PDB file of C-alpha atoms in Angstrom:
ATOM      1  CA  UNK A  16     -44.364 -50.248 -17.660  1.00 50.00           C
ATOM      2  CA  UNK A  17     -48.087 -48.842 -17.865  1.00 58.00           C
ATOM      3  CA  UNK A  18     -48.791 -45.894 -20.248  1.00 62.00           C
ATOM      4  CA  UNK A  19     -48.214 -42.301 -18.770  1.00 63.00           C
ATOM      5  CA  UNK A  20     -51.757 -40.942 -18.519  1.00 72.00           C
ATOM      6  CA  UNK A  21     -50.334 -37.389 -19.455  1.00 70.00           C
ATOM      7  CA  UNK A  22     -54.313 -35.370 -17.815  1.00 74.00           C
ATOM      8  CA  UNK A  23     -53.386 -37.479 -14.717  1.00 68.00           C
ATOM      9  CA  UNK A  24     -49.902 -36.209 -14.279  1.00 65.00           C
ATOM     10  CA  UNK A  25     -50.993 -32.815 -15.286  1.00 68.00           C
ATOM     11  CA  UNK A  26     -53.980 -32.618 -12.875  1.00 75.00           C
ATOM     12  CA  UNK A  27     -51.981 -33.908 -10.020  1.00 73.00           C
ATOM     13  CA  UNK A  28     -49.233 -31.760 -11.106  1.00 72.00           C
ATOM     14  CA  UNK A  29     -52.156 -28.603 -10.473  1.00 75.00           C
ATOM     15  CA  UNK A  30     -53.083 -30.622  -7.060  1.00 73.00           C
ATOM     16  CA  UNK A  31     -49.178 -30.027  -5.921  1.00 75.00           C
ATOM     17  CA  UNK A  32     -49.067 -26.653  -6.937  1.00 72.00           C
ATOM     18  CA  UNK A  33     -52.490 -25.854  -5.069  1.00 71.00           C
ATOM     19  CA  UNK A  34     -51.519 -27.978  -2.094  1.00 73.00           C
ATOM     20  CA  UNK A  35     -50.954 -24.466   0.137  1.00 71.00           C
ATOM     21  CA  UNK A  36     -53.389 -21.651  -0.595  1.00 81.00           C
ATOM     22  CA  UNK A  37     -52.371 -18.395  -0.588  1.00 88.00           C
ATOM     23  CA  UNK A  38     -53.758 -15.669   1.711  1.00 94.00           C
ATOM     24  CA  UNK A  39     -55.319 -12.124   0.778  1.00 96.00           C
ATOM     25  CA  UNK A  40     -51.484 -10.606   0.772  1.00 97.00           C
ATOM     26  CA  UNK A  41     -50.128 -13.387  -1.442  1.00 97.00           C
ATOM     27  CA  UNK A  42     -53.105 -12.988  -3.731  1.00 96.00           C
ATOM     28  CA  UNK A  43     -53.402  -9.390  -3.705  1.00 97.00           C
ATOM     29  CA  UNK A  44     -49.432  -9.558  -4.656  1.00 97.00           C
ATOM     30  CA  UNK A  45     -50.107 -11.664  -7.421  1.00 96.00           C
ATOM     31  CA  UNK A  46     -52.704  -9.307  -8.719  1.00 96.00           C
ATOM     32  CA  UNK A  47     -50.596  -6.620  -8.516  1.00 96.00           C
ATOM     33  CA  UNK A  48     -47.842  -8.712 -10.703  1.00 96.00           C
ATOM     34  CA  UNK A  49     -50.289  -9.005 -12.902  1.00 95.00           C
ATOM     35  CA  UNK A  50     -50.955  -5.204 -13.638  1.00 95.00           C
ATOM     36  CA  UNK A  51     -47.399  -4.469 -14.329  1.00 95.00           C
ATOM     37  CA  UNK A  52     -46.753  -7.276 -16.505  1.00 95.00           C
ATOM     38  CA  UNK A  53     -44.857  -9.483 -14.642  1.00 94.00           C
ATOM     39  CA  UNK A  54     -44.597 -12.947 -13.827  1.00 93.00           C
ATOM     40  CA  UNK A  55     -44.747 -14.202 -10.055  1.00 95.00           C
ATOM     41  CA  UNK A  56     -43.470 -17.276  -9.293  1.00 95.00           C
ATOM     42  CA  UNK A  57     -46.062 -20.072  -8.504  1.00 95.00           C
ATOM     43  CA  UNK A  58     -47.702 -21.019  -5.147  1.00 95.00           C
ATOM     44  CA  UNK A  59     -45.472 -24.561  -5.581  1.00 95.00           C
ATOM     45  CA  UNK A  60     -42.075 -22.262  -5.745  1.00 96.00           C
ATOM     46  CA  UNK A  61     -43.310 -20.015  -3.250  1.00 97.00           C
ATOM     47  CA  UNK A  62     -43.694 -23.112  -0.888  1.00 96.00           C
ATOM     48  CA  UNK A  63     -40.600 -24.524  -1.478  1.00 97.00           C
ATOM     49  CA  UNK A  64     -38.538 -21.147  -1.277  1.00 98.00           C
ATOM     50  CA  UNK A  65     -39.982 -21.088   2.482  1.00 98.00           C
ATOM     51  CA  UNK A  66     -39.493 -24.574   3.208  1.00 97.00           C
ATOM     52  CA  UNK A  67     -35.692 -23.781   2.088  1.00 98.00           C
ATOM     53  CA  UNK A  68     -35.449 -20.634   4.333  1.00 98.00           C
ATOM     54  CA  UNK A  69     -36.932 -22.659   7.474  1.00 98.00           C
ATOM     55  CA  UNK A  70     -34.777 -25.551   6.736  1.00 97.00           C
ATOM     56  CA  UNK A  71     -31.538 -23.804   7.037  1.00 97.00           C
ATOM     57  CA  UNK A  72     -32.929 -21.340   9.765  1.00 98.00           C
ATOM     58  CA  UNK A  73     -31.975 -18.292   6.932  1.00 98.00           C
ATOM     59  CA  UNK A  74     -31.558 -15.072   9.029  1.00 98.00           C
ATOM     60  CA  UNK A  75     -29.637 -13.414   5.845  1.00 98.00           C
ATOM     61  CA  UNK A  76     -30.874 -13.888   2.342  1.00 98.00           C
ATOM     62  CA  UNK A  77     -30.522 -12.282  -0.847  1.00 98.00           C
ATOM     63  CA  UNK A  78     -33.543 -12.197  -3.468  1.00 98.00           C
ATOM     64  CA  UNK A  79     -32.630 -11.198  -7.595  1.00 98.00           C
ATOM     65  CA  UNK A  80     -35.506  -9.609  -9.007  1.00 98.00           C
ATOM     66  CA  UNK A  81     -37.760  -8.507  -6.008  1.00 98.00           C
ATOM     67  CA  UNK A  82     -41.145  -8.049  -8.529  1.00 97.00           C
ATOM     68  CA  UNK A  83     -44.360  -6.922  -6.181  1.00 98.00           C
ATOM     69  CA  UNK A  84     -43.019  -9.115  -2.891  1.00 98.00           C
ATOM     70  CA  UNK A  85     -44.728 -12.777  -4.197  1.00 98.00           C
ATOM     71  CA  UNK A  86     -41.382 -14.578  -3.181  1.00 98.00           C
ATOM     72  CA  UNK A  87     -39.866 -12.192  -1.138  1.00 98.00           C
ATOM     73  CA  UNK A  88     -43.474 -12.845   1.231  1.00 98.00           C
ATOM     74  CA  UNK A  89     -42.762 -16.593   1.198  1.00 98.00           C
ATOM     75  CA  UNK A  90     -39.388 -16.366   1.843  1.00 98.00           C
ATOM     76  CA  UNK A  91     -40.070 -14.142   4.839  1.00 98.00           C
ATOM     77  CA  UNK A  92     -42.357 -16.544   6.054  1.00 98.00           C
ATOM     78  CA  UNK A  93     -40.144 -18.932   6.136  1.00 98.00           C
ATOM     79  CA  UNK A  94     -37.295 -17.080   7.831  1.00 98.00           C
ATOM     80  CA  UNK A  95     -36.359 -16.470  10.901  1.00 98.00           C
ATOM     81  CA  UNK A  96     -38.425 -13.603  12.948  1.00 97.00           C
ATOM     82  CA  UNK A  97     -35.063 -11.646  12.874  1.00 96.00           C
ATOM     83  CA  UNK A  98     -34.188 -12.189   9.629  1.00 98.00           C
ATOM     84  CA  UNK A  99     -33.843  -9.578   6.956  1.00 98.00           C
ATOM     85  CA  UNK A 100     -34.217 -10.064   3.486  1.00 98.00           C
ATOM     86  CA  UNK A 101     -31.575  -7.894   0.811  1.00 98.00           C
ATOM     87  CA  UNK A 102     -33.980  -8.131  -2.473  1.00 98.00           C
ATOM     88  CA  UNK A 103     -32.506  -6.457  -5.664  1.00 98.00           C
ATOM     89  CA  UNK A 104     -34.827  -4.495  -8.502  1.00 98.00           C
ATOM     90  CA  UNK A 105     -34.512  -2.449 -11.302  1.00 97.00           C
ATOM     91  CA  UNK A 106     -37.391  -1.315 -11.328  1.00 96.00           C
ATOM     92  CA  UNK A 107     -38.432   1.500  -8.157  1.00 97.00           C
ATOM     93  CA  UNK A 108     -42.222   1.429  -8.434  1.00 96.00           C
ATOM     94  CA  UNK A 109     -41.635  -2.818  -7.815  1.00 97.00           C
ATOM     95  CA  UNK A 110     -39.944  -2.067  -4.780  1.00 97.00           C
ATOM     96  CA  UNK A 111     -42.520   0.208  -3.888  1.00 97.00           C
ATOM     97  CA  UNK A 112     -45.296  -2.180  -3.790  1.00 97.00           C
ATOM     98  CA  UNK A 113     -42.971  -4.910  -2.458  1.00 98.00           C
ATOM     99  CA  UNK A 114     -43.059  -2.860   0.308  1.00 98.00           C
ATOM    100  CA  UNK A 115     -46.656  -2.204   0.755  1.00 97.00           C
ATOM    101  CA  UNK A 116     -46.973  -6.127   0.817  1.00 98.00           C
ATOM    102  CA  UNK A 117     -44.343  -6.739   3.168  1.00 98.00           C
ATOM    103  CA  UNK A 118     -45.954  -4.329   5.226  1.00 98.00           C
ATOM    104  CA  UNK A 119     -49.761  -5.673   4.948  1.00 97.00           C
ATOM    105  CA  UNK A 120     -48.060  -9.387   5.378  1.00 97.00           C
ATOM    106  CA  UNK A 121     -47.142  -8.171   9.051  1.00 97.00           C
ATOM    107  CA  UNK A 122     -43.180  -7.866   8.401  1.00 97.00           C
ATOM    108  CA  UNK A 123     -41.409  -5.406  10.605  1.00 97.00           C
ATOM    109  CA  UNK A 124     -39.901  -2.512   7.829  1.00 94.00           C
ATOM    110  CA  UNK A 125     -36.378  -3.437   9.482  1.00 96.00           C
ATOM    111  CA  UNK A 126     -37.168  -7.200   8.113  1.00 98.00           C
ATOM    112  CA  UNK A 127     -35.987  -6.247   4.405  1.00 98.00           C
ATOM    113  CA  UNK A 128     -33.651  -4.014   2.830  1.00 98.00           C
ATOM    114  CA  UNK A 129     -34.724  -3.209  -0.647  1.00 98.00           C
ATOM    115  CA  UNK A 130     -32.385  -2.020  -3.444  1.00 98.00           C
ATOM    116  CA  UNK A 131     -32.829  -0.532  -6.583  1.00 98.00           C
ATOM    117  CA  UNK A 132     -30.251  -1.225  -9.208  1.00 97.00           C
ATOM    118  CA  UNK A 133     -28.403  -4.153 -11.559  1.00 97.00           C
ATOM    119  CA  UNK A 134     -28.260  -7.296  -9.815  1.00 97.00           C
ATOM    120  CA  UNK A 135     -24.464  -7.121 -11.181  1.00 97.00           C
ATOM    121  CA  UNK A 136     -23.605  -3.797  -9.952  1.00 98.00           C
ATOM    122  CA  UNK A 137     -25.324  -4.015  -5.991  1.00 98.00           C
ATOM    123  CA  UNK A 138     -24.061  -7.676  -5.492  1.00 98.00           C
ATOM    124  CA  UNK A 139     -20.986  -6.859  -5.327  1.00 97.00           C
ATOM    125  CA  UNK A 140     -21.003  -4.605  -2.509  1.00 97.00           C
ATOM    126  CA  UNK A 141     -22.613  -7.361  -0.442  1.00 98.00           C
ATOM    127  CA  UNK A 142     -20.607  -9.095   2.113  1.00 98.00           C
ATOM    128  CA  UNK A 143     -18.570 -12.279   1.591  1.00 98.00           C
ATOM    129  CA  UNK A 144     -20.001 -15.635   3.162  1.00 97.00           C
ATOM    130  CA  UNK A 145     -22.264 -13.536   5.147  1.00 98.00           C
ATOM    131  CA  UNK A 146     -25.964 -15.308   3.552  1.00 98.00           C
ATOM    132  CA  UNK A 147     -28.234 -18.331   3.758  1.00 98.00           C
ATOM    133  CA  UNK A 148     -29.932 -18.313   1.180  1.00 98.00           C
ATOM    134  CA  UNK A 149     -29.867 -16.666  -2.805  1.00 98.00           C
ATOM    135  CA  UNK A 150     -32.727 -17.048  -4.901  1.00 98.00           C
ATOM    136  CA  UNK A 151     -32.377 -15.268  -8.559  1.00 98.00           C
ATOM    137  CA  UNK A 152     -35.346 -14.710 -10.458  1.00 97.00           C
ATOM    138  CA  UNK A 153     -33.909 -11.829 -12.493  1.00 96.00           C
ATOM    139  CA  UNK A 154     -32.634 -11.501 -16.068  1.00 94.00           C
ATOM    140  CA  UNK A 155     -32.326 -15.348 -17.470  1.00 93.00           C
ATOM    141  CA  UNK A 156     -29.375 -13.992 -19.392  1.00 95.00           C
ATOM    142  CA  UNK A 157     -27.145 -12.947 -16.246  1.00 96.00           C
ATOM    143  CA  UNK A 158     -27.640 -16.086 -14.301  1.00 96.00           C
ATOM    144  CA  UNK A 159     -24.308 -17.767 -14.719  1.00 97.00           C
ATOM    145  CA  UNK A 160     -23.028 -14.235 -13.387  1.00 97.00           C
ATOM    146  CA  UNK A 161     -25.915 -14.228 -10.439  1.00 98.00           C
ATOM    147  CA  UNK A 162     -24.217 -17.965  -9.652  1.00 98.00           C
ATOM    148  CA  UNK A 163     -20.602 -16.704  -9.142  1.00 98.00           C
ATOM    149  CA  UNK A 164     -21.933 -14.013  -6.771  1.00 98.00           C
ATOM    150  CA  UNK A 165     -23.774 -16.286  -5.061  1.00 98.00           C
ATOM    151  CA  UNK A 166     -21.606 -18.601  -4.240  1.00 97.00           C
ATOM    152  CA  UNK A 167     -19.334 -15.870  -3.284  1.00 98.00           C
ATOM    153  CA  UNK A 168     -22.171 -14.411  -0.733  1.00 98.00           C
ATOM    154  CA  UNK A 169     -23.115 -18.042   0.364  1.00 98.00           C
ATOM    155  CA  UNK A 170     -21.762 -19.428   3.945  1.00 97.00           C
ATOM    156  CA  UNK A 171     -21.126 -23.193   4.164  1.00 97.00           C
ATOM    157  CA  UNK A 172     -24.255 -24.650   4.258  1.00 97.00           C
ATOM    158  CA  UNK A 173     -26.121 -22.187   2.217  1.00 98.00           C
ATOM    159  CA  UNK A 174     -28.552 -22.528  -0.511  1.00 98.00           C
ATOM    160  CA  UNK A 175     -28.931 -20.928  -4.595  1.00 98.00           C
ATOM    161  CA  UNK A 176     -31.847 -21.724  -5.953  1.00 98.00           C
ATOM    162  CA  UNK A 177     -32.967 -20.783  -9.677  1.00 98.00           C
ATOM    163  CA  UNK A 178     -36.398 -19.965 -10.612  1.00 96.00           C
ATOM    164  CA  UNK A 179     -37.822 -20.893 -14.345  1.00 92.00           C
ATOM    165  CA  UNK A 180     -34.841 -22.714 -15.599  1.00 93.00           C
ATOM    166  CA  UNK A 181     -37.087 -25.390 -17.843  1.00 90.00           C
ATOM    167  CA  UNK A 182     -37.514 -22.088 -19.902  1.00 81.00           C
ATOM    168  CA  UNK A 183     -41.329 -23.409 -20.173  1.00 78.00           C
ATOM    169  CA  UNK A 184     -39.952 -26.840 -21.903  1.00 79.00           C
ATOM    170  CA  UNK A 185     -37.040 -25.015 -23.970  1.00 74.00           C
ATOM    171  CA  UNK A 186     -34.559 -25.698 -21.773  1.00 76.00           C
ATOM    172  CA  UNK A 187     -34.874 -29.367 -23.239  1.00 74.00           C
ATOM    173  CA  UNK A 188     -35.432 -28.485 -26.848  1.00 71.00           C
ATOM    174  CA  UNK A 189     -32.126 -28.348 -28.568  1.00 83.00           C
ATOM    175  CA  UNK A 190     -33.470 -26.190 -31.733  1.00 81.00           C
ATOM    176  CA  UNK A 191     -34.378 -23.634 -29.127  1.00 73.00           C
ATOM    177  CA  UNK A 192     -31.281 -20.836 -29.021  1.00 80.00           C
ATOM    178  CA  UNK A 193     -32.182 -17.753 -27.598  1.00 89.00           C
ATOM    179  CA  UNK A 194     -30.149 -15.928 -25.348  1.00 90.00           C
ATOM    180  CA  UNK A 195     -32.181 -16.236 -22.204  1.00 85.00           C
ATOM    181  CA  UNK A 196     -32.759 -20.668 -23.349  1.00 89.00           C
ATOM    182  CA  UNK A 197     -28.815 -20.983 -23.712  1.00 90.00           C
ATOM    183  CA  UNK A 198     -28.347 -18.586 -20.268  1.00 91.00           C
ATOM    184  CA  UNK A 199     -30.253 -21.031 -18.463  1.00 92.00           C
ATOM    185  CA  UNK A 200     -28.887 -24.174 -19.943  1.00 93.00           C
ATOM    186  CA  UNK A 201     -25.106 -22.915 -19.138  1.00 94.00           C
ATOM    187  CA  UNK A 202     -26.123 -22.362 -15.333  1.00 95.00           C
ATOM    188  CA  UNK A 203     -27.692 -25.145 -14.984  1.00 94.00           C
ATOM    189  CA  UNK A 204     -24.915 -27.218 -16.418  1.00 95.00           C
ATOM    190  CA  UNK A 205     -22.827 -25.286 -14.190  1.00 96.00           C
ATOM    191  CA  UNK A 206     -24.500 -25.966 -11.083  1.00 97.00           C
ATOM    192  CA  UNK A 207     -24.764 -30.107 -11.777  1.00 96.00           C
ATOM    193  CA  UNK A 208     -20.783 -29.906 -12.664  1.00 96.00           C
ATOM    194  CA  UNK A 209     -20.266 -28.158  -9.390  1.00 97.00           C
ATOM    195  CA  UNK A 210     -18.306 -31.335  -6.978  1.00 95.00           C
ATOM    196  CA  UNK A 211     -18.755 -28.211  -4.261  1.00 95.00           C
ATOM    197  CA  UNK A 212     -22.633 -28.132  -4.465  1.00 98.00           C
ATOM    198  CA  UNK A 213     -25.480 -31.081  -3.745  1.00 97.00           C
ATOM    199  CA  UNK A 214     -28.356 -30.199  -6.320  1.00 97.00           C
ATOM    200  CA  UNK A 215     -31.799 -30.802  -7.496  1.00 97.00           C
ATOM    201  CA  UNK A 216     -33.713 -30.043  -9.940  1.00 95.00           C
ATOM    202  CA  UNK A 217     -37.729 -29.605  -8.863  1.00 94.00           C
ATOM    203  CA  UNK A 218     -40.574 -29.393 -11.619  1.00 91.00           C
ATOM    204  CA  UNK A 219     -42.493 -26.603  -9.268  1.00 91.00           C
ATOM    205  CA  UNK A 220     -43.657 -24.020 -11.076  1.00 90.00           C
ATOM    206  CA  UNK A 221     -41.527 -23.571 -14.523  1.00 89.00           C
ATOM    207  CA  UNK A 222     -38.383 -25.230 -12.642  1.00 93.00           C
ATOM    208  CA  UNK A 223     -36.769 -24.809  -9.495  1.00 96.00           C
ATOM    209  CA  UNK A 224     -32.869 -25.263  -9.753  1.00 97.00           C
ATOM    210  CA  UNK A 225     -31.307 -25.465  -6.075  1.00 98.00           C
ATOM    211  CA  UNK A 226     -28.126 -26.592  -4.455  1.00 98.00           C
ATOM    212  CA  UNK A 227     -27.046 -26.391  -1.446  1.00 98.00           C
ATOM    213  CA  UNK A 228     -22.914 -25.547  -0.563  1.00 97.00           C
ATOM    214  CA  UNK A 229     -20.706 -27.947   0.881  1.00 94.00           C
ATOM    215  CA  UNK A 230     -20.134 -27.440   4.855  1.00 83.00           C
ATOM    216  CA  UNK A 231     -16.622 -28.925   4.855  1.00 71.00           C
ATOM    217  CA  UNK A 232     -15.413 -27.448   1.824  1.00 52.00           C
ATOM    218  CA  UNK A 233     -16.314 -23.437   1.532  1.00 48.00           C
ATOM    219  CA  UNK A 234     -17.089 -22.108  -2.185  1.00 49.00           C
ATOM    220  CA  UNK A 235     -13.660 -19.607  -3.190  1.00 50.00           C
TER     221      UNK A 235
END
Protein backbone atom coordinates (compact mmCIF):
# COMPACT_ATOMS: atom_id res chain seq x y z
CA UNK A 1 0.00 0.00 0.00
CA UNK A 2 1.55 3.50 -1.11
CA UNK A 3 2.20 6.15 1.61
CA UNK A 4 -0.82 8.51 2.48
CA UNK A 5 0.34 11.86 1.10
CA UNK A 6 -1.47 13.60 4.14
CA UNK A 7 -1.33 17.75 1.83
CA UNK A 8 -2.99 15.60 -0.91
CA UNK A 9 -5.82 14.28 1.14
CA UNK A 10 -6.11 17.55 2.87
CA UNK A 11 -6.20 19.69 -0.32
CA UNK A 12 -8.66 17.45 -1.97
CA UNK A 13 -10.45 17.26 1.21
CA UNK A 14 -10.74 21.56 0.70
CA UNK A 15 -11.62 20.70 -3.18
CA UNK A 16 -14.85 18.61 -1.73
CA UNK A 17 -15.80 21.07 0.61
CA UNK A 18 -15.55 23.94 -2.14
CA UNK A 19 -17.14 21.74 -4.77
CA UNK A 20 -20.63 24.06 -4.50
CA UNK A 21 -20.09 27.77 -3.92
CA UNK A 22 -22.19 29.57 -1.91
CA UNK A 23 -24.27 32.57 -3.05
CA UNK A 24 -24.43 36.25 -1.54
CA UNK A 25 -27.26 34.89 1.12
CA UNK A 26 -25.20 31.87 2.15
CA UNK A 27 -22.16 34.08 2.47
CA UNK A 28 -23.69 37.00 3.95
CA UNK A 29 -25.17 34.26 6.59
CA UNK A 30 -21.91 33.07 7.29
CA UNK A 31 -20.68 36.53 7.99
CA UNK A 32 -23.25 37.18 10.15
CA UNK A 33 -22.30 33.77 12.19
CA UNK A 34 -19.29 35.11 12.40
CA UNK A 35 -20.19 38.41 14.34
CA UNK A 36 -22.04 36.63 17.00
CA UNK A 37 -19.59 34.05 17.62
CA UNK A 38 -20.89 31.17 16.23
CA UNK A 39 -19.97 28.39 14.18
CA UNK A 40 -21.89 27.60 10.79
CA UNK A 41 -21.68 24.45 9.48
CA UNK A 42 -19.47 24.05 6.30
CA UNK A 43 -20.43 24.46 2.59
CA UNK A 44 -19.71 20.31 2.42
CA UNK A 45 -22.56 19.82 5.33
CA UNK A 46 -24.64 22.37 3.92
CA UNK A 47 -24.60 20.31 0.58
CA UNK A 48 -25.25 17.21 1.95
CA UNK A 49 -28.12 18.42 4.41
CA UNK A 50 -29.92 19.46 0.96
CA UNK A 51 -29.06 16.52 -0.91
CA UNK A 52 -30.78 14.61 2.21
CA UNK A 53 -33.93 16.86 2.15
CA UNK A 54 -34.31 16.35 -1.82
CA UNK A 55 -33.65 12.75 -1.51
CA UNK A 56 -36.48 11.95 0.73
CA UNK A 57 -38.73 14.76 -0.83
CA UNK A 58 -38.74 16.40 3.11
CA UNK A 59 -41.92 18.59 3.27
CA UNK A 60 -41.58 18.54 7.33
CA UNK A 61 -38.26 18.94 9.03
CA UNK A 62 -37.02 19.87 12.26
CA UNK A 63 -33.58 21.87 12.66
CA UNK A 64 -31.72 21.97 16.58
CA UNK A 65 -29.90 25.03 16.86
CA UNK A 66 -31.22 27.39 14.03
CA UNK A 67 -27.82 29.91 14.34
CA UNK A 68 -28.17 32.90 11.51
CA UNK A 69 -30.15 30.42 8.80
CA UNK A 70 -26.59 28.75 7.19
CA UNK A 71 -28.30 25.21 7.34
CA UNK A 72 -31.67 26.05 7.73
CA UNK A 73 -30.98 27.96 3.86
CA UNK A 74 -29.60 24.66 2.53
CA UNK A 75 -32.03 22.63 3.90
CA UNK A 76 -34.75 24.80 2.39
CA UNK A 77 -33.19 24.50 -0.77
CA UNK A 78 -33.35 21.25 -0.79
CA UNK A 79 -36.97 20.81 0.29
CA UNK A 80 -39.88 20.70 -1.18
CA UNK A 81 -41.48 24.25 -2.42
CA UNK A 82 -44.22 23.53 0.25
CA UNK A 83 -42.22 22.50 2.81
CA UNK A 84 -41.80 24.21 6.13
CA UNK A 85 -38.98 24.03 8.24
CA UNK A 86 -39.63 23.90 12.53
CA UNK A 87 -35.93 25.25 13.57
CA UNK A 88 -35.34 25.50 17.41
CA UNK A 89 -33.02 28.46 19.19
CA UNK A 90 -32.23 29.76 22.32
CA UNK A 91 -31.14 32.50 21.38
CA UNK A 92 -34.06 35.36 19.84
CA UNK A 93 -31.73 37.78 18.06
CA UNK A 94 -30.49 34.20 15.97
CA UNK A 95 -33.86 33.70 14.97
CA UNK A 96 -34.11 37.12 14.05
CA UNK A 97 -31.52 37.14 11.46
CA UNK A 98 -32.45 33.57 10.43
CA UNK A 99 -35.26 35.22 9.32
CA UNK A 100 -33.87 38.08 7.45
CA UNK A 101 -31.90 35.32 5.45
CA UNK A 102 -34.69 33.17 4.80
CA UNK A 103 -36.34 36.08 3.59
CA UNK A 104 -33.40 37.55 1.23
CA UNK A 105 -32.90 33.64 0.08
CA UNK A 106 -36.50 34.01 -1.56
CA UNK A 107 -38.40 31.64 1.08
CA UNK A 108 -42.05 32.37 1.51
CA UNK A 109 -42.34 33.52 5.63
CA UNK A 110 -45.00 30.54 5.81
CA UNK A 111 -41.86 28.20 4.67
CA UNK A 112 -40.42 28.09 8.41
CA UNK A 113 -41.68 28.22 11.77
CA UNK A 114 -39.07 29.48 14.12
CA UNK A 115 -39.01 28.81 17.89
CA UNK A 116 -37.30 30.17 20.63
CA UNK A 117 -36.61 27.92 23.54
CA UNK A 118 -34.65 24.47 24.85
CA UNK A 119 -34.45 22.02 22.22
CA UNK A 120 -35.71 19.65 25.23
CA UNK A 121 -38.59 21.62 26.30
CA UNK A 122 -40.25 22.64 22.45
CA UNK A 123 -39.58 19.05 21.05
CA UNK A 124 -41.78 17.66 22.88
CA UNK A 125 -44.77 19.41 21.86
CA UNK A 126 -44.00 18.42 18.27
CA UNK A 127 -46.06 15.83 16.64
CA UNK A 128 -45.34 12.08 16.61
CA UNK A 129 -44.05 10.51 13.20
CA UNK A 130 -45.14 13.61 11.56
CA UNK A 131 -41.16 14.67 10.01
CA UNK A 132 -38.62 13.87 7.31
CA UNK A 133 -35.92 14.96 8.33
CA UNK A 134 -33.99 16.10 12.01
CA UNK A 135 -30.78 17.65 11.89
CA UNK A 136 -29.29 18.72 15.55
CA UNK A 137 -26.60 21.05 15.66
CA UNK A 138 -27.35 22.26 19.20
CA UNK A 139 -25.76 21.62 22.60
CA UNK A 140 -23.16 18.49 22.01
CA UNK A 141 -24.12 17.55 25.54
CA UNK A 142 -28.01 16.93 24.87
CA UNK A 143 -27.60 14.91 21.77
CA UNK A 144 -28.38 11.45 23.01
CA UNK A 145 -31.66 13.30 24.31
CA UNK A 146 -32.08 15.24 20.70
CA UNK A 147 -31.82 11.32 19.28
CA UNK A 148 -34.77 9.91 21.34
CA UNK A 149 -36.92 12.85 20.17
CA UNK A 150 -36.00 12.36 16.94
CA UNK A 151 -36.69 9.21 16.39
CA UNK A 152 -39.89 9.80 18.11
CA UNK A 153 -40.74 12.80 15.48
CA UNK A 154 -39.27 10.69 12.53
CA UNK A 155 -41.83 8.81 9.99
CA UNK A 156 -40.58 5.55 8.43
CA UNK A 157 -38.22 6.50 6.09
CA UNK A 158 -36.93 9.55 7.75
CA UNK A 159 -33.55 10.84 8.33
CA UNK A 160 -31.28 12.24 11.84
CA UNK A 161 -28.36 13.53 10.97
CA UNK A 162 -25.62 14.92 13.53
CA UNK A 163 -23.45 17.77 12.83
CA UNK A 164 -19.66 17.94 14.39
CA UNK A 165 -19.60 14.60 15.99
CA UNK A 166 -15.56 14.01 15.25
CA UNK A 167 -15.45 16.76 18.04
CA UNK A 168 -12.53 18.25 15.67
CA UNK A 169 -10.50 14.73 16.06
CA UNK A 170 -11.55 14.17 19.89
CA UNK A 171 -14.12 12.07 19.25
CA UNK A 172 -11.22 9.48 18.48
CA UNK A 173 -8.85 10.46 21.22
CA UNK A 174 -9.57 8.37 24.22
CA UNK A 175 -7.66 10.83 26.82
CA UNK A 176 -10.14 13.40 25.64
CA UNK A 177 -13.24 13.49 28.43
CA UNK A 178 -15.16 16.43 28.34
CA UNK A 179 -18.69 16.51 28.59
CA UNK A 180 -19.58 17.65 25.12
CA UNK A 181 -16.39 14.67 23.62
CA UNK A 182 -18.19 11.84 25.76
CA UNK A 183 -21.94 13.39 24.60
CA UNK A 184 -20.97 12.82 21.19
CA UNK A 185 -19.25 9.53 21.53
CA UNK A 186 -22.49 8.02 23.45
CA UNK A 187 -24.80 9.16 20.42
CA UNK A 188 -22.86 8.09 18.09
CA UNK A 189 -22.45 4.68 19.60
CA UNK A 190 -26.04 4.81 19.94
CA UNK A 191 -26.93 5.44 16.51
CA UNK A 192 -24.37 2.47 14.99
CA UNK A 193 -26.07 0.00 17.76
CA UNK A 194 -29.42 1.03 16.45
CA UNK A 195 -30.68 -2.62 14.24
CA UNK A 196 -33.76 0.08 13.47
CA UNK A 197 -31.50 2.67 11.67
CA UNK A 198 -29.03 2.32 8.34
CA UNK A 199 -26.08 4.83 9.14
CA UNK A 200 -23.07 6.62 7.95
CA UNK A 201 -20.68 8.41 9.10
CA UNK A 202 -19.40 11.38 6.46
CA UNK A 203 -16.02 13.37 7.10
CA UNK A 204 -17.88 16.76 5.69
CA UNK A 205 -17.20 19.45 7.59
CA UNK A 206 -16.22 18.35 11.39
CA UNK A 207 -18.49 15.06 10.88
CA UNK A 208 -21.74 14.37 9.61
CA UNK A 209 -23.52 11.47 11.58
CA UNK A 210 -26.82 10.35 9.62
CA UNK A 211 -29.17 7.44 9.55
CA UNK A 212 -31.93 6.93 8.01
CA UNK A 213 -35.23 4.87 9.87
CA UNK A 214 -36.33 1.63 8.85
CA UNK A 215 -39.61 1.70 6.49
CA UNK A 216 -40.87 -1.72 7.61
CA UNK A 217 -40.15 -1.44 11.11
CA UNK A 218 -41.33 2.17 12.70
CA UNK A 219 -38.97 3.63 15.61
CA UNK A 220 -41.35 3.26 19.24
Amino acid sequence: MPDIDIAARESAVAYAEGFLLEDPVLRAARARAEEVGILPVSPGVGAVLRFLAASVGARAVVEIGTGTGVSGTWLLRGMRPDGTLTTIDVEAEHLRLARRIYADAGMAPGRSRLITGRALEVLPRLTDGAYDLVFCDADRRESTEYLTQALRLLRPGGVVAFAGVLAAGLTMDPTARSQEVVAVREVATAVRDDARLTQMLLTAGDGLLVAVVAKSSPVG
